């Protein structure tokens, strides 16, 4: 994808009322939510990211193998977003999505 196309895509995603870019300082929280999503999808276990302990995070990251590791791609074309729930006026977090263009 060309640079200008990628930037336009991220501008469109950022303008959605149901998405919010992950802000500076939210990376750890995003990673926990992402781990919860991976755990639910890969292992079929529901879990609340707010309840994770250091030891449970270590255990959960090992179980799904390399797919359970968070990758930090901090460049202009890789962005992380919170998915907002339409309930609660979009203030509640419903999930995560990462887009790498």
PDB file of C-alpha atoms in Angstrom:
ATOM      1  CA  UNK A   1       0.000   0.000   0.000  1.00  0.00           C
ATOM      2  CA  UNK A   2       1.343   3.437  -0.882  1.00  0.00           C
ATOM      3  CA  UNK A   3       2.177   5.848   1.931  1.00  0.00           C
ATOM      4  CA  UNK A   4      -0.598   8.338   1.130  1.00  0.00           C
ATOM      5  CA  UNK A   5      -3.184   5.551   0.844  1.00  0.00           C
ATOM      6  CA  UNK A   6      -2.106   4.156   4.208  1.00  0.00           C
ATOM      7  CA  UNK A   7      -2.356   7.555   5.878  1.00  0.00           C
ATOM      8  CA  UNK A   8      -5.831   8.135   4.398  1.00  0.00           C
ATOM      9  CA  UNK A   9      -6.932   4.721   5.635  1.00  0.00           C
ATOM     10  CA  UNK A  10      -5.790   5.535   9.176  1.00  0.00           C
ATOM     11  CA  UNK A  11      -7.477   8.940   8.991  1.00  0.00           C
ATOM     12  CA  UNK A  12     -10.765   7.233   8.054  1.00  0.00           C
ATOM     13  CA  UNK A  13     -10.404   4.673  10.841  1.00  0.00           C
ATOM     14  CA  UNK A  14      -9.603   7.388  13.386  1.00  0.00           C
ATOM     15  CA  UNK A  15     -12.693   9.357  12.395  1.00  0.00           C
ATOM     16  CA  UNK A  16     -15.044   6.460  13.172  1.00  0.00           C
ATOM     17  CA  UNK A  17     -17.086   6.989  16.344  1.00  0.00           C
ATOM     18  CA  UNK A  18     -16.656   3.286  17.167  1.00  0.00           C
ATOM     19  CA  UNK A  19     -12.846   3.312  17.012  1.00  0.00           C
ATOM     20  CA  UNK A  20     -10.317   5.240  19.058  1.00  0.00           C
ATOM     21  CA  UNK A  21      -6.576   5.237  18.533  1.00  0.00           C
ATOM     22  CA  UNK A  22      -4.579   3.790  21.396  1.00  0.00           C
ATOM     23  CA  UNK A  23      -3.064   6.767  23.176  1.00  0.00           C
ATOM     24  CA  UNK A  24       0.447   7.127  24.553  1.00  0.00           C
ATOM     25  CA  UNK A  25       0.600   5.212  27.838  1.00  0.00           C
ATOM     26  CA  UNK A  26      -2.172   2.744  26.915  1.00  0.00           C
ATOM     27  CA  UNK A  27       0.118   0.161  25.321  1.00  0.00           C
ATOM     28  CA  UNK A  28       0.187  -2.191  28.312  1.00  0.00           C
ATOM     29  CA  UNK A  29      -3.594  -2.070  28.718  1.00  0.00           C
ATOM     30  CA  UNK A  30      -4.033  -2.673  24.972  1.00  0.00           C
ATOM     31  CA  UNK A  31      -1.678  -5.653  25.212  1.00  0.00           C
ATOM     32  CA  UNK A  32      -3.743  -7.176  28.032  1.00  0.00           C
ATOM     33  CA  UNK A  33      -6.976  -6.734  26.076  1.00  0.00           C
ATOM     34  CA  UNK A  34      -5.305  -8.204  23.002  1.00  0.00           C
ATOM     35  CA  UNK A  35      -4.085 -11.171  25.064  1.00  0.00           C
ATOM     36  CA  UNK A  36      -7.630 -11.713  26.376  1.00  0.00           C
ATOM     37  CA  UNK A  37      -8.948 -11.705  22.807  1.00  0.00           C
ATOM     38  CA  UNK A  38      -6.257 -14.149  21.670  1.00  0.00           C
ATOM     39  CA  UNK A  39      -6.958 -16.420  24.634  1.00  0.00           C
ATOM     40  CA  UNK A  40     -10.661 -16.441  23.877  1.00  0.00           C
ATOM     41  CA  UNK A  41     -10.091 -17.155  20.181  1.00  0.00           C
ATOM     42  CA  UNK A  42      -7.206 -19.634  20.378  1.00  0.00           C
ATOM     43  CA  UNK A  43      -8.018 -21.421  23.607  1.00  0.00           C
ATOM     44  CA  UNK A  44     -11.793 -20.958  23.869  1.00  0.00           C
ATOM     45  CA  UNK A  45     -11.544 -19.437  27.349  1.00  0.00           C
ATOM     46  CA  UNK A  46     -13.298 -16.222  28.318  1.00  0.00           C
ATOM     47  CA  UNK A  47     -11.229 -13.964  30.527  1.00  0.00           C
ATOM     48  CA  UNK A  48     -11.297 -10.402  31.788  1.00  0.00           C
ATOM     49  CA  UNK A  49      -8.088  -8.458  31.108  1.00  0.00           C
ATOM     50  CA  UNK A  50      -8.607  -6.416  34.282  1.00  0.00           C
ATOM     51  CA  UNK A  51      -8.262  -9.590  36.347  1.00  0.00           C
ATOM     52  CA  UNK A  52      -4.884 -10.644  34.911  1.00  0.00           C
ATOM     53  CA  UNK A  53      -1.960 -11.014  37.277  1.00  0.00           C
ATOM     54  CA  UNK A  54       1.705 -11.038  36.284  1.00  0.00           C
ATOM     55  CA  UNK A  55       1.820 -14.836  36.552  1.00  0.00           C
ATOM     56  CA  UNK A  56      -1.405 -15.362  34.597  1.00  0.00           C
ATOM     57  CA  UNK A  57      -0.098 -13.112  31.791  1.00  0.00           C
ATOM     58  CA  UNK A  58       3.134 -15.131  31.602  1.00  0.00           C
ATOM     59  CA  UNK A  59       1.189 -18.396  31.519  1.00  0.00           C
ATOM     60  CA  UNK A  60      -1.294 -17.178  28.893  1.00  0.00           C
ATOM     61  CA  UNK A  61       1.480 -15.850  26.642  1.00  0.00           C
ATOM     62  CA  UNK A  62       3.163 -19.280  26.651  1.00  0.00           C
ATOM     63  CA  UNK A  63       0.044 -21.341  25.912  1.00  0.00           C
ATOM     64  CA  UNK A  64      -0.757 -20.181  22.362  1.00  0.00           C
ATOM     65  CA  UNK A  65       2.925 -20.139  21.397  1.00  0.00           C
ATOM     66  CA  UNK A  66       4.504 -17.384  19.284  1.00  0.00           C
ATOM     67  CA  UNK A  67       1.061 -16.072  18.257  1.00  0.00           C
ATOM     68  CA  UNK A  68       0.557 -14.976  21.869  1.00  0.00           C
ATOM     69  CA  UNK A  69       3.420 -12.534  21.849  1.00  0.00           C
ATOM     70  CA  UNK A  70       2.728  -8.854  21.409  1.00  0.00           C
ATOM     71  CA  UNK A  71       4.643  -7.173  18.615  1.00  0.00           C
ATOM     72  CA  UNK A  72       5.532  -3.505  18.920  1.00  0.00           C
ATOM     73  CA  UNK A  73       5.563  -2.001  15.449  1.00  0.00           C
ATOM     74  CA  UNK A  74       5.844   1.701  16.150  1.00  0.00           C
ATOM     75  CA  UNK A  75       5.941   3.150  12.683  1.00  0.00           C
ATOM     76  CA  UNK A  76       3.570   5.417  10.788  1.00  0.00           C
ATOM     77  CA  UNK A  77       1.668   2.615   9.087  1.00  0.00           C
ATOM     78  CA  UNK A  78       0.968   0.341  12.028  1.00  0.00           C
ATOM     79  CA  UNK A  79      -1.764   1.563  14.352  1.00  0.00           C
ATOM     80  CA  UNK A  80      -3.691   0.115  17.232  1.00  0.00           C
ATOM     81  CA  UNK A  81      -7.308   1.002  17.949  1.00  0.00           C
ATOM     82  CA  UNK A  82      -9.812   0.418  20.706  1.00  0.00           C
ATOM     83  CA  UNK A  83     -13.168  -0.828  19.437  1.00  0.00           C
ATOM     84  CA  UNK A  84     -15.875   1.098  21.277  1.00  0.00           C
ATOM     85  CA  UNK A  85     -19.185  -0.427  22.200  1.00  0.00           C
ATOM     86  CA  UNK A  86     -22.180   1.365  20.716  1.00  0.00           C
ATOM     87  CA  UNK A  87     -23.838   0.828  24.096  1.00  0.00           C
ATOM     88  CA  UNK A  88     -22.824   3.429  26.618  1.00  0.00           C
ATOM     89  CA  UNK A  89     -22.391   6.097  23.957  1.00  0.00           C
ATOM     90  CA  UNK A  90     -19.144   4.583  22.671  1.00  0.00           C
ATOM     91  CA  UNK A  91     -17.285   5.099  25.944  1.00  0.00           C
ATOM     92  CA  UNK A  92     -17.049   1.391  26.796  1.00  0.00           C
ATOM     93  CA  UNK A  93     -14.303  -0.721  25.241  1.00  0.00           C
ATOM     94  CA  UNK A  94     -15.547  -3.758  23.324  1.00  0.00           C
ATOM     95  CA  UNK A  95     -12.255  -5.008  21.918  1.00  0.00           C
ATOM     96  CA  UNK A  96      -9.066  -4.229  20.017  1.00  0.00           C
ATOM     97  CA  UNK A  97      -7.875  -4.128  16.453  1.00  0.00           C
ATOM     98  CA  UNK A  98      -4.432  -3.497  14.989  1.00  0.00           C
ATOM     99  CA  UNK A  99      -4.013  -2.383  11.392  1.00  0.00           C
ATOM    100  CA  UNK A 100      -0.687  -2.650   9.623  1.00  0.00           C
ATOM    101  CA  UNK A 101      -0.724  -1.166   6.134  1.00  0.00           C
TER     102      UNK A 101
END
